[in-house]
Amino acid sequence: MSDITSESQRPDYQQYLEDYHPHSEEFHQAVKEVYDDIADEYASRDEYREWNIIERLIEPDRIIKFRVSWEDDKGCIHVNRAWRVQFHNLLGAYKGGLRFHPTVNESVLKFLGFEQCFKNALTGLPMGGAKGGSDFNPKGKSQREIMRFCQALMRELYRHIGPDTDVPAGDINVSSTEIGYLFGEYLRLNNRWEGVLTGKTPGFGGSCGREEATGYGVIYFLREMLTAHDDSLDDKRILISGSGNVALHAAEKSLAEGAKVLSLSDSGGTLYFENGMTEQDLKNIKQLKLVKKDRLSNAETGSFKKGEKPWYISDADIALPCATQNELDDHDAETLLGNDIRILCEGANMPLTDGARKQFINANALYGPAKAANAGGVAVSGLERSQNAELTTWPVERVDEELNRIMKEIHERCIQYVEKKDGIYPYSRGANIYGFKKLAGAMIAHGVG
Ligand SMILES: NC(=O)C1=CN([C@@H]2O[C@H](COP(=O)(O)OP(=O)(O)OC[C@H]3O[C@@H](n4cnc5c(N)ncnc54)[C@H](O)[C@@H]3O)[C@@H](O)[C@H]2O)C=CC1
Ligand SMILES: O=C(O)CCC(=O)C(=O)O
């Protein structure tokens, strides 16, 4: 990794970010992370500079920003902001999720859209990168209110998307239920049944296995990482943060692969299982989180550690942050490494602060970056598009087989341009170099327009 510290070595992109993307901390963090890894590759070819690849890569094609007005159950009108960041369609139609959360802003969506370009490149499927969402908070809203919000959002979004243009999917707080409301409104507006959204329910064009794909994919990627280092998941003690779609399915696949899951968490604290949760424990938690939409503190199983993160549980081997960005900070990283937990695989997007990430890389830990490790979700979204285009439905076994294959290939792509250092593959560097070369190659081939 290049250490760019002095002013004279300051790469051009930093000034560009400051001028054109001020107040965009998360976006700056995501770009810096990539640049640190690709700096040598960038410097190695004049062509990249001649074609001004860096600035063109970090500037999204467009950002669509709009008002969403919706009516609550009492007849009061509310206004939220929504965005779609169409980052790059170099490799295929724009593709990436929609997030509903009060912390959503342009910086968060730019970082997610930027990362999505690299992630989608790694899948090998023809998909560009995008991300969108709203600062709408679904917590405490009735199902009808959520439905009206989704319909109001689609009344603007539908103009900007299409099966060959931009194909959104779910992300935080956007599950197949919300995708159903969005899809229904698109149908009413357009009167065309087409694969304009993925993450639909399998009953009306969704792919079997899409719901499980991100979490399962994380474990398939982790398994590949361990195999490449003569290790396995057998009896490994795993710390998982979060308790949403990614966390719960990562836990499910971990148990199926013979590992022990010691924790799940939400913003209220950590649910701890000293000897690992059972399949029945996980079933109960899924019912609590996905059906009742309740807090982990109300779980009737495990011991709840209020206000604590999972990273302070010392007797573990692997950490899987699966909640949200920057959830694992410098101090958490110090604690994990201090407890000799040297295997980490990212389920969430950019879950490590810049400092935490550097600590894992400098410690030469086995570190699986989100772009690669959580790409299973968007990969199965790609398979959903294929099924919609073919007007067909694949059985779950076929989807799972394809997901396994794709995660294996992503692992191979991550090590294509790097070598082991002291016995460990630098996956983050490998993933960023692979994505950069693919995106830059397409950018050069398409010319400047
Ligand atoms: N759903 C998908 O297919 C994909 C999701 N991701 C990423 O995975 C992460 C989780 O997304 P989903 O599971 O889909 O969302 P979700 O809405 O199903 O679940 C999010 C979970 O994280 C928990 N959470 C939020 N903030 C937290 C905090 N500060 N501390 C502890 N827990 C917290 C929430 O309680 C919730 O259980 C996000 O970073 C998302 O961008 C990445 C690839 C695909
Ligand atoms: O399935 C998709 O298109 C979106 C997945 C996503 O948002 C992500 O990979 O972060």
Short mmCIF file of C-alpha atoms and ligand atoms in Angstrom, two decimals:
data_model
loop_
_atom_site.label_atom_id
_atom_site.label_comp_id
_atom_site.label_asym_id
_atom_site.label_seq_id
_atom_site.Cartn_x
_atom_site.Cartn_y
_atom_site.Cartn_z
CA MET A 1 0.00 0.00 0.00
CA SER A 2 1.37 3.40 -0.93
CA ASP A 3 1.76 5.75 1.97
CA ILE A 4 0.73 9.14 0.66
CA THR A 5 1.51 11.55 3.43
CA SER A 6 3.48 14.60 2.37
CA GLU A 7 1.89 17.56 0.57
CA SER A 8 4.17 17.11 -2.46
CA GLN A 9 2.97 13.52 -2.86
CA ARG A 10 -0.64 14.53 -2.44
CA PRO A 11 -2.62 12.89 -5.24
CA ASP A 12 -4.67 15.14 -7.54
CA TYR A 13 -7.95 13.55 -6.58
CA GLN A 14 -7.89 15.07 -3.07
CA GLN A 15 -8.15 18.63 -4.35
CA TYR A 16 -10.89 17.55 -6.71
CA LEU A 17 -12.86 15.98 -3.85
CA GLU A 18 -12.43 19.07 -1.69
CA ASP A 19 -13.58 21.38 -4.50
CA TYR A 20 -16.42 19.33 -5.93
CA HIS A 21 -17.50 17.14 -3.03
CA PRO A 22 -17.11 19.16 0.18
CA HIS A 23 -18.83 17.88 3.35
CA SER A 24 -18.81 14.32 2.02
CA GLU A 25 -16.81 12.51 4.67
CA GLU A 26 -17.95 8.97 3.90
CA PHE A 27 -17.39 9.49 0.18
CA HIS A 28 -13.86 10.84 0.76
CA GLN A 29 -13.14 7.83 2.99
CA ALA A 30 -14.28 5.35 0.32
CA VAL A 31 -12.25 7.06 -2.43
CA LYS A 32 -9.12 7.30 -0.28
CA GLU A 33 -9.39 3.62 0.57
CA VAL A 34 -9.43 2.72 -3.12
CA TYR A 35 -6.71 5.20 -4.06
CA ASP A 36 -4.34 3.95 -1.35
CA ASP A 37 -4.61 0.50 -2.92
CA ILE A 38 -4.38 1.48 -6.58
CA ALA A 39 -1.80 4.30 -6.36
CA ASP A 40 1.05 2.13 -7.69
CA GLU A 41 -1.09 0.73 -10.51
CA TYR A 42 -2.24 4.26 -11.37
CA ALA A 43 1.32 5.53 -11.46
CA SER A 44 2.44 2.59 -13.58
CA ARG A 45 0.56 3.68 -16.74
CA ASP A 46 0.69 7.16 -18.29
CA GLU A 47 -2.56 6.35 -20.02
CA TYR A 48 -4.50 6.60 -16.76
CA ARG A 49 -3.29 10.16 -16.22
CA GLU A 50 -3.70 11.12 -19.88
CA TRP A 51 -7.34 10.01 -19.79
CA ASN A 52 -7.84 11.66 -16.37
CA ILE A 53 -9.22 8.40 -15.06
CA ILE A 54 -9.22 9.32 -11.37
CA GLU A 55 -11.43 12.39 -11.62
CA ARG A 56 -13.72 10.70 -14.11
CA LEU A 57 -13.98 7.68 -11.84
CA ILE A 58 -14.89 9.61 -8.70
CA GLU A 59 -17.44 11.91 -10.35
CA PRO A 60 -20.86 10.21 -10.61
CA ASP A 61 -22.61 10.32 -13.98
CA ARG A 62 -25.54 12.08 -12.29
CA ILE A 63 -27.31 12.53 -8.98
CA ILE A 64 -31.08 12.78 -9.05
CA LYS A 65 -32.45 14.49 -5.95
CA PHE A 66 -36.17 14.85 -5.30
CA ARG A 67 -38.89 15.58 -2.79
CA VAL A 68 -41.18 12.81 -1.58
CA SER A 69 -44.47 14.06 -0.08
CA TRP A 70 -46.62 11.46 1.61
CA GLU A 71 -49.62 11.28 3.91
CA ASP A 72 -49.58 9.55 7.30
CA ASP A 73 -52.50 7.59 8.80
CA LYS A 74 -53.87 10.74 10.44
CA GLY A 75 -53.91 12.69 7.18
CA CYS A 76 -50.84 14.82 7.99
CA ILE A 77 -48.49 15.50 5.06
CA HIS A 78 -44.77 14.85 5.45
CA VAL A 79 -41.84 15.69 3.23
CA ASN A 80 -38.66 13.61 2.83
CA ARG A 81 -35.69 13.86 0.55
CA ALA A 82 -34.69 11.08 -1.80
CA TRP A 83 -31.80 10.54 -4.19
CA ARG A 84 -30.59 8.19 -6.88
CA VAL A 85 -26.86 8.35 -7.48
CA GLN A 86 -26.24 6.86 -10.93
CA PHE A 87 -22.50 6.42 -10.60
CA HIS A 88 -21.24 4.63 -13.69
CA ASN A 89 -22.84 2.50 -16.36
CA LEU A 90 -19.50 1.50 -17.88
CA LEU A 91 -20.07 -2.23 -17.43
CA GLY A 92 -23.86 -2.42 -17.65
CA ALA A 93 -27.08 -0.71 -16.55
CA TYR A 94 -26.84 1.12 -13.22
CA LYS A 95 -27.42 -1.35 -10.39
CA GLY A 96 -27.55 -0.98 -6.61
CA GLY A 97 -29.87 -0.80 -3.65
CA LEU A 98 -32.19 1.74 -2.06
CA ARG A 99 -31.79 2.59 1.62
CA PHE A 100 -34.38 4.17 3.94
CA HIS A 101 -32.74 5.57 7.06
CA PRO A 102 -32.58 8.98 8.77
CA THR A 103 -28.78 9.00 8.27
CA VAL A 104 -29.10 8.81 4.48
CA ASN A 105 -27.57 11.83 2.73
CA GLU A 106 -25.69 12.51 -0.47
CA SER A 107 -22.29 11.64 0.98
CA VAL A 108 -23.46 8.22 2.19
CA LEU A 109 -25.10 7.44 -1.16
CA LYS A 110 -22.05 8.61 -3.12
CA PHE A 111 -19.78 6.33 -1.09
CA LEU A 112 -22.17 3.42 -1.57
CA GLY A 113 -22.56 4.11 -5.31
CA PHE A 114 -18.79 4.39 -5.77
CA GLU A 115 -18.18 1.09 -3.95
CA GLN A 116 -20.97 -0.55 -5.93
CA CYS A 117 -19.11 0.10 -9.21
CA PHE A 118 -16.10 -1.89 -7.95
CA LYS A 119 -18.25 -4.60 -6.36
CA ASN A 120 -20.31 -5.13 -9.49
CA ALA A 121 -17.13 -5.27 -11.57
CA LEU A 122 -15.87 -8.07 -9.33
CA THR A 123 -19.01 -10.18 -9.92
CA GLY A 124 -18.15 -10.54 -13.61
CA LEU A 125 -21.79 -9.76 -14.48
CA PRO A 126 -22.71 -6.84 -16.75
CA MET A 127 -23.74 -4.29 -14.14
CA GLY A 128 -22.86 -0.65 -13.53
CA GLY A 129 -22.98 0.99 -10.12
CA ALA A 130 -25.64 3.08 -8.39
CA LYS A 131 -27.25 3.64 -5.01
CA GLY A 132 -30.26 5.51 -3.78
CA GLY A 133 -32.61 6.02 -0.93
CA SER A 134 -34.22 8.47 1.39
CA ASP A 135 -33.87 9.95 4.87
CA PHE A 136 -37.33 8.51 5.61
CA ASN A 137 -37.35 6.61 8.91
CA PRO A 138 -39.65 3.57 8.73
CA LYS A 139 -39.31 2.94 12.50
CA GLY A 140 -42.67 3.52 14.18
CA LYS A 141 -44.52 3.86 10.86
CA SER A 142 -47.50 1.66 10.03
CA GLN A 143 -47.38 -0.71 7.07
CA ARG A 144 -49.83 1.54 5.21
CA GLU A 145 -47.60 4.56 5.81
CA ILE A 146 -44.57 2.69 4.49
CA MET A 147 -46.60 1.65 1.44
CA ARG A 148 -47.70 5.24 0.75
CA PHE A 149 -44.13 6.45 1.13
CA CYS A 150 -42.84 3.83 -1.34
CA GLN A 151 -45.57 4.75 -3.84
CA ALA A 152 -44.80 8.46 -3.53
CA LEU A 153 -41.08 7.79 -4.02
CA MET A 154 -41.73 5.71 -7.14
CA ARG A 155 -43.93 8.45 -8.62
CA GLU A 156 -40.70 10.37 -9.23
CA LEU A 157 -38.13 7.57 -9.45
CA TYR A 158 -39.91 5.74 -12.30
CA ARG A 159 -38.81 8.40 -14.81
CA HIS A 160 -35.16 7.60 -14.18
CA ILE A 161 -35.08 3.80 -14.09
CA GLY A 162 -35.78 0.90 -16.45
CA PRO A 163 -34.60 -2.69 -17.03
CA ASP A 164 -31.82 -1.50 -19.38
CA THR A 165 -31.14 1.83 -17.65
CA ASP A 166 -31.12 1.51 -13.88
CA VAL A 167 -32.33 -1.41 -11.77
CA PRO A 168 -32.64 -0.64 -8.04
CA ALA A 169 -32.98 -3.25 -5.28
CA GLY A 170 -33.14 -3.26 -1.47
CA ASP A 171 -30.67 -2.23 1.22
CA ILE A 172 -31.13 -1.15 4.85
CA ASN A 173 -34.87 -1.07 5.71
CA VAL A 174 -35.85 -1.98 2.15
CA SER A 175 -36.84 -5.65 2.05
CA SER A 176 -38.98 -7.57 -0.44
CA THR A 177 -42.05 -5.95 1.15
CA GLU A 178 -40.95 -2.42 0.20
CA ILE A 179 -39.72 -3.66 -3.20
CA GLY A 180 -43.26 -5.05 -3.71
CA TYR A 181 -44.82 -1.64 -3.04
CA LEU A 182 -42.30 0.09 -5.32
CA PHE A 183 -42.82 -2.48 -8.08
CA GLY A 184 -46.62 -2.23 -7.84
CA GLU A 185 -46.48 1.54 -8.29
CA TYR A 186 -44.09 1.21 -11.24
CA LEU A 187 -46.55 -1.22 -12.88
CA ARG A 188 -49.45 1.19 -12.36
CA LEU A 189 -47.46 4.08 -13.81
CA ASN A 190 -45.88 2.28 -16.77
CA ASN A 191 -48.26 -0.56 -17.51
CA ARG A 192 -45.26 -2.72 -18.43
CA TRP A 193 -44.18 -5.82 -16.55
CA GLU A 194 -40.41 -5.72 -16.73
CA GLY A 195 -37.43 -6.48 -14.51
CA VAL A 196 -37.00 -2.93 -13.29
CA LEU A 197 -36.33 -3.87 -9.65
CA THR A 198 -34.65 -6.89 -8.09
CA GLY A 199 -35.24 -8.37 -4.67
CA LYS A 200 -38.86 -9.02 -5.58
CA THR A 201 -40.75 -11.85 -3.91
CA PRO A 202 -40.27 -15.09 -5.91
CA GLY A 203 -44.09 -15.22 -6.40
CA PHE A 204 -43.94 -12.34 -8.90
CA GLY A 205 -40.59 -12.44 -10.65
CA GLY A 206 -38.13 -12.44 -7.77
CA SER A 207 -35.24 -14.88 -7.71
CA CYS A 208 -35.25 -17.73 -5.22
CA GLY A 209 -32.34 -17.21 -2.87
CA ARG A 210 -32.00 -13.42 -3.32
CA GLU A 211 -33.05 -12.78 0.28
CA GLU A 212 -30.34 -15.09 1.63
CA ALA A 213 -27.71 -14.27 -1.00
CA THR A 214 -25.70 -11.50 0.68
CA GLY A 215 -25.30 -13.29 4.01
CA TYR A 216 -24.69 -16.70 2.43
CA GLY A 217 -22.25 -15.12 -0.03
CA VAL A 218 -20.23 -13.62 2.84
CA ILE A 219 -19.73 -17.10 4.28
CA TYR A 220 -18.89 -18.60 0.87
CA PHE A 221 -16.25 -15.90 0.39
CA LEU A 222 -14.93 -16.41 3.93
CA ARG A 223 -14.71 -20.16 3.26
CA GLU A 224 -12.64 -19.44 0.13
CA MET A 225 -10.34 -17.13 2.10
CA LEU A 226 -9.82 -19.77 4.78
CA THR A 227 -9.21 -22.53 2.25
CA ALA A 228 -6.58 -20.38 0.51
CA HIS A 229 -4.80 -20.19 3.87
CA ASP A 230 -5.12 -23.92 4.71
CA ASP A 231 -7.86 -23.30 7.25
CA SER A 232 -11.60 -23.97 7.50
CA LEU A 233 -14.80 -22.83 9.20
CA ASP A 234 -15.03 -25.96 11.36
CA ASP A 235 -15.71 -24.99 14.98
CA LYS A 236 -14.63 -21.38 14.36
CA ARG A 237 -16.14 -18.96 16.91
CA ILE A 238 -17.72 -16.06 15.04
CA LEU A 239 -18.77 -12.61 16.22
CA ILE A 240 -21.51 -11.08 14.06
CA SER A 241 -22.84 -7.54 14.39
CA GLY A 242 -26.26 -6.47 13.14
CA SER A 243 -29.43 -8.54 13.06
CA GLY A 244 -30.92 -7.67 9.69
CA ASN A 245 -30.94 -9.45 6.36
CA VAL A 246 -27.16 -9.81 6.01
CA ALA A 247 -26.37 -10.67 9.65
CA LEU A 248 -29.12 -13.29 10.05
CA HIS A 249 -28.31 -15.12 6.83
CA ALA A 250 -24.57 -15.00 7.54
CA ALA A 251 -25.37 -16.57 10.92
CA GLU A 252 -27.56 -19.23 9.28
CA LYS A 253 -24.86 -20.26 6.79
CA SER A 254 -22.15 -20.16 9.50
CA LEU A 255 -24.11 -22.73 11.52
CA ALA A 256 -24.65 -24.85 8.40
CA GLU A 257 -20.88 -24.81 7.77
CA GLY A 258 -20.09 -26.08 11.28
CA ALA A 259 -19.04 -22.78 12.89
CA LYS A 260 -20.27 -21.31 16.18
CA VAL A 261 -22.07 -17.96 16.19
CA LEU A 262 -21.48 -16.08 19.43
CA SER A 263 -23.32 -12.83 18.80
CA LEU A 264 -25.76 -10.64 16.90
CA SER A 265 -26.42 -6.99 17.68
CA ASP A 266 -28.61 -3.98 17.05
CA SER A 267 -28.21 -0.33 17.95
CA GLY A 268 -29.40 -1.18 21.51
CA GLY A 269 -26.67 -3.73 22.28
CA THR A 270 -25.35 -7.25 21.75
CA LEU A 271 -27.04 -10.62 22.18
CA TYR A 272 -24.38 -13.04 23.39
CA PHE A 273 -24.27 -16.85 23.25
CA GLU A 274 -21.29 -18.12 25.18
CA ASN A 275 -21.34 -21.57 23.57
CA GLY A 276 -22.76 -20.49 20.25
CA MET A 277 -26.40 -20.15 19.26
CA THR A 278 -28.45 -23.16 18.16
CA GLU A 279 -30.56 -23.34 15.03
CA GLN A 280 -33.65 -22.94 17.23
CA ASP A 281 -32.15 -19.77 18.81
CA LEU A 282 -31.64 -18.34 15.33
CA LYS A 283 -35.19 -19.27 14.30
CA ASN A 284 -36.55 -17.39 17.33
CA ILE A 285 -34.41 -14.34 16.57
CA LYS A 286 -35.51 -14.32 12.93
CA GLN A 287 -39.13 -14.37 14.10
CA LEU A 288 -38.38 -11.51 16.55
CA LYS A 289 -36.49 -9.30 14.06
CA LEU A 290 -38.10 -10.03 10.70
CA VAL A 291 -41.72 -10.76 11.66
CA LYS A 292 -42.33 -8.89 14.93
CA LYS A 293 -39.78 -6.16 14.03
CA ASP A 294 -38.78 -6.08 17.71
CA ARG A 295 -35.52 -5.26 19.53
CA LEU A 296 -32.89 -7.87 20.44
CA SER A 297 -33.23 -6.75 24.09
CA ASN A 298 -36.63 -8.53 24.02
CA ALA A 299 -35.14 -11.84 22.86
CA GLU A 300 -35.96 -14.78 25.12
CA THR A 301 -32.67 -16.44 24.34
CA GLY A 302 -28.97 -15.55 24.83
CA SER A 303 -27.75 -12.87 27.26
CA PHE A 304 -28.24 -9.26 26.24
CA LYS A 305 -25.38 -6.79 26.79
CA LYS A 306 -27.01 -3.37 26.71
CA GLY A 307 -25.12 -0.67 24.81
CA GLU A 308 -22.22 -3.01 23.97
CA LYS A 309 -20.76 -3.98 20.62
CA PRO A 310 -19.79 -7.60 19.92
CA TRP A 311 -16.11 -6.74 19.50
CA TYR A 312 -15.42 -6.97 23.24
CA ILE A 313 -16.16 -10.69 23.40
CA SER A 314 -12.64 -12.06 23.65
CA ASP A 315 -12.94 -15.78 23.04
CA ALA A 316 -13.53 -15.73 19.28
CA ASP A 317 -11.69 -16.35 15.99
CA ILE A 318 -13.56 -14.33 13.36
CA ALA A 319 -15.36 -10.96 13.22
CA LEU A 320 -18.16 -10.30 10.70
CA PRO A 321 -19.41 -6.70 10.85
CA CYS A 322 -22.83 -6.86 9.14
CA ALA A 323 -24.70 -3.75 10.37
CA THR A 324 -23.65 -0.44 8.83
CA GLN A 325 -20.80 1.89 7.80
CA ASN A 326 -18.08 2.83 10.28
CA GLU A 327 -19.61 0.62 12.97
CA LEU A 328 -16.17 -0.80 13.91
CA ASP A 329 -13.86 2.03 15.02
CA ASP A 330 -10.17 2.34 15.82
CA HIS A 331 -10.65 1.27 19.43
CA ASP A 332 -12.75 -1.75 18.45
CA ALA A 333 -10.02 -2.82 16.01
CA GLU A 334 -7.39 -2.49 18.72
CA THR A 335 -9.52 -4.66 21.01
CA LEU A 336 -10.11 -7.34 18.39
CA LEU A 337 -6.45 -7.53 17.42
CA GLY A 338 -5.46 -7.44 21.09
CA ASN A 339 -7.65 -10.51 21.58
CA ASP A 340 -5.86 -12.15 18.65
CA ILE A 341 -8.97 -12.05 16.42
CA ARG A 342 -7.18 -11.75 13.10
CA ILE A 343 -9.82 -12.85 10.62
CA LEU A 344 -12.41 -10.28 9.56
CA CYS A 345 -14.84 -10.34 6.68
CA GLU A 346 -17.12 -7.39 5.88
CA GLY A 347 -20.84 -8.09 5.48
CA ALA A 348 -21.85 -4.42 5.71
CA ASN A 349 -20.56 -1.77 3.29
CA MET A 350 -17.45 0.02 4.65
CA PRO A 351 -18.08 -1.12 8.25
CA LEU A 352 -14.53 -0.19 9.36
CA THR A 353 -13.34 3.35 10.00
CA ASP A 354 -10.23 4.30 8.05
CA GLY A 355 -8.11 3.81 11.18
CA ALA A 356 -9.61 0.41 11.98
CA ARG A 357 -9.04 -0.76 8.42
CA LYS A 358 -5.41 0.35 8.51
CA GLN A 359 -4.86 -1.54 11.76
CA PHE A 360 -6.12 -4.79 10.22
CA ILE A 361 -4.04 -4.28 7.09
CA ASN A 362 -0.89 -3.31 9.00
CA ALA A 363 -1.33 -6.35 11.27
CA ASN A 364 -1.35 -8.50 8.09
CA ALA A 365 -4.67 -9.95 9.24
CA LEU A 366 -6.94 -12.00 6.98
CA TYR A 367 -9.25 -9.21 5.87
CA GLY A 368 -12.10 -9.69 3.39
CA PRO A 369 -13.32 -6.34 1.99
CA ALA A 370 -17.03 -5.64 1.52
CA LYS A 371 -16.72 -5.08 -2.23
CA ALA A 372 -15.86 -8.73 -2.59
CA ALA A 373 -17.34 -10.41 0.46
CA ASN A 374 -20.87 -9.00 0.29
CA ALA A 375 -21.18 -9.07 -3.50
CA GLY A 376 -23.39 -12.19 -3.37
CA GLY A 377 -26.53 -10.07 -3.00
CA VAL A 378 -26.03 -8.00 -6.10
CA ALA A 379 -24.79 -11.08 -7.95
CA VAL A 380 -28.10 -12.86 -7.35
CA SER A 381 -29.84 -9.62 -8.33
CA GLY A 382 -27.95 -10.02 -11.62
CA LEU A 383 -29.30 -13.57 -11.87
CA GLU A 384 -32.81 -12.23 -11.15
CA ARG A 385 -32.42 -9.89 -14.13
CA SER A 386 -31.42 -12.83 -16.33
CA GLN A 387 -34.46 -14.81 -15.19
CA ASN A 388 -36.77 -11.84 -15.84
CA ALA A 389 -35.28 -11.29 -19.28
CA GLU A 390 -35.70 -15.00 -20.13
CA LEU A 391 -39.23 -15.03 -18.64
CA THR A 392 -38.21 -17.98 -16.52
CA THR A 393 -37.65 -19.01 -12.89
CA TRP A 394 -34.67 -20.99 -11.71
CA PRO A 395 -34.89 -23.44 -8.80
CA VAL A 396 -33.16 -22.42 -5.59
CA GLU A 397 -30.51 -25.14 -6.07
CA ARG A 398 -29.42 -23.60 -9.37
CA VAL A 399 -29.24 -20.11 -7.85
CA ASP A 400 -27.19 -21.38 -4.92
CA GLU A 401 -24.84 -23.24 -7.24
CA GLU A 402 -24.35 -20.05 -9.30
CA LEU A 403 -23.81 -17.99 -6.14
CA ASN A 404 -21.15 -20.45 -4.97
CA ARG A 405 -19.44 -20.26 -8.35
CA ILE A 406 -19.56 -16.47 -8.47
CA MET A 407 -18.15 -16.07 -4.94
CA LYS A 408 -15.30 -18.46 -5.87
CA GLU A 409 -14.59 -16.40 -8.99
CA ILE A 410 -14.67 -13.16 -6.98
CA HIS A 411 -12.08 -14.71 -4.67
CA GLU A 412 -9.91 -15.58 -7.68
CA ARG A 413 -10.25 -12.04 -9.04
CA CYS A 414 -9.19 -10.61 -5.68
CA ILE A 415 -5.90 -12.47 -5.83
CA GLN A 416 -5.29 -12.10 -9.57
CA TYR A 417 -3.02 -9.05 -9.23
CA VAL A 418 -1.51 -9.57 -5.77
CA GLU A 419 0.76 -12.03 -4.03
CA LYS A 420 0.79 -13.33 -0.49
CA LYS A 421 2.67 -11.16 1.97
CA ASP A 422 4.04 -13.14 4.92
CA GLY A 423 1.63 -15.93 4.01
CA ILE A 424 -1.50 -13.75 3.74
CA TYR A 425 -3.31 -12.47 0.62
CA PRO A 426 -3.99 -8.70 0.67
CA TYR A 427 -7.60 -9.05 -0.46
CA SER A 428 -8.54 -5.39 -0.15
CA ARG A 429 -5.72 -4.28 -2.41
CA GLY A 430 -6.48 -7.11 -4.83
CA ALA A 431 -10.19 -6.24 -5.02
CA ASN A 432 -9.52 -2.55 -5.59
CA ILE A 433 -6.88 -3.16 -8.26
CA TYR A 434 -9.12 -5.62 -10.11
CA GLY A 435 -12.11 -3.24 -10.04
CA PHE A 436 -10.00 -0.25 -11.02
CA LYS A 437 -8.40 -1.98 -14.01
CA LYS A 438 -11.77 -3.15 -15.27
CA LEU A 439 -13.49 0.23 -14.86
CA ALA A 440 -10.53 2.22 -16.20
CA GLY A 441 -10.21 -0.14 -19.17
CA ALA A 442 -13.88 0.39 -20.08
CA MET A 443 -13.56 4.14 -19.59
CA ILE A 444 -10.61 4.32 -21.99
CA ALA A 445 -12.33 2.03 -24.51
CA HIS A 446 -15.49 4.16 -24.50
CA GLY A 447 -13.53 7.33 -25.28
CA VAL A 448 -14.33 10.77 -23.94
CA GLY A 449 -17.75 12.18 -24.77
N1 LIG B 1 -29.36 -6.42 1.81
C1 LIG B 1 -28.41 -6.64 0.91
O1 LIG B 1 -28.58 -7.40 -0.04
C2 LIG B 1 -27.08 -6.01 1.06
C3 LIG B 1 -26.74 -5.25 2.17
N2 LIG B 1 -25.48 -4.79 2.31
C4 LIG B 1 -25.07 -3.99 3.46
O2 LIG B 1 -25.22 -4.75 4.66
C5 LIG B 1 -25.50 -3.88 5.76
C6 LIG B 1 -26.77 -4.35 6.46
O3 LIG B 1 -27.84 -4.30 5.52
P1 LIG B 1 -29.15 -5.19 5.67
O4 LIG B 1 -28.89 -6.36 6.53
O5 LIG B 1 -29.68 -5.40 4.31
O6 LIG B 1 -30.12 -4.18 6.40
P2 LIG B 1 -31.32 -4.46 7.37
O7 LIG B 1 -32.18 -3.27 7.35
O8 LIG B 1 -31.94 -5.78 7.08
O9 LIG B 1 -30.58 -4.60 8.77
C7 LIG B 1 -29.74 -3.65 9.32
C8 LIG B 1 -29.44 -4.13 10.71
O10 LIG B 1 -28.36 -3.44 11.26
C9 LIG B 1 -28.69 -3.06 12.57
N3 LIG B 1 -28.00 -1.83 12.89
C10 LIG B 1 -28.13 -0.63 12.32
N4 LIG B 1 -27.31 0.24 12.91
C11 LIG B 1 -26.65 -0.45 13.87
C12 LIG B 1 -25.65 -0.14 14.80
N5 LIG B 1 -25.18 1.10 14.89
N6 LIG B 1 -25.18 -1.12 15.61
C13 LIG B 1 -25.65 -2.37 15.51
N7 LIG B 1 -26.60 -2.72 14.65
C14 LIG B 1 -27.08 -1.78 13.84
C15 LIG B 1 -30.17 -2.87 12.59
O11 LIG B 1 -30.68 -3.08 13.89
C16 LIG B 1 -30.63 -3.94 11.64
O12 LIG B 1 -30.88 -5.13 12.34
C17 LIG B 1 -25.55 -2.48 5.16
O13 LIG B 1 -24.27 -1.91 5.23
C18 LIG B 1 -25.90 -2.73 3.70
O14 LIG B 1 -25.50 -1.68 2.86
C19 LIG B 1 -24.50 -5.07 1.39
C20 LIG B 1 -24.77 -5.81 0.29
C21 LIG B 1 -26.11 -6.25 -0.02
O1 LIG B 2 -28.95 -6.20 -5.32
C1 LIG B 2 -28.67 -5.05 -5.61
O2 LIG B 2 -28.82 -4.55 -6.71
C2 LIG B 2 -28.11 -4.11 -4.57
C3 LIG B 2 -27.20 -4.68 -3.58
C4 LIG B 2 -26.57 -3.58 -2.79
O3 LIG B 2 -27.16 -2.54 -2.58
C5 LIG B 2 -25.21 -3.74 -2.32
O4 LIG B 2 -24.51 -4.62 -2.81
O5 LIG B 2 -24.78 -2.95 -1.46
#
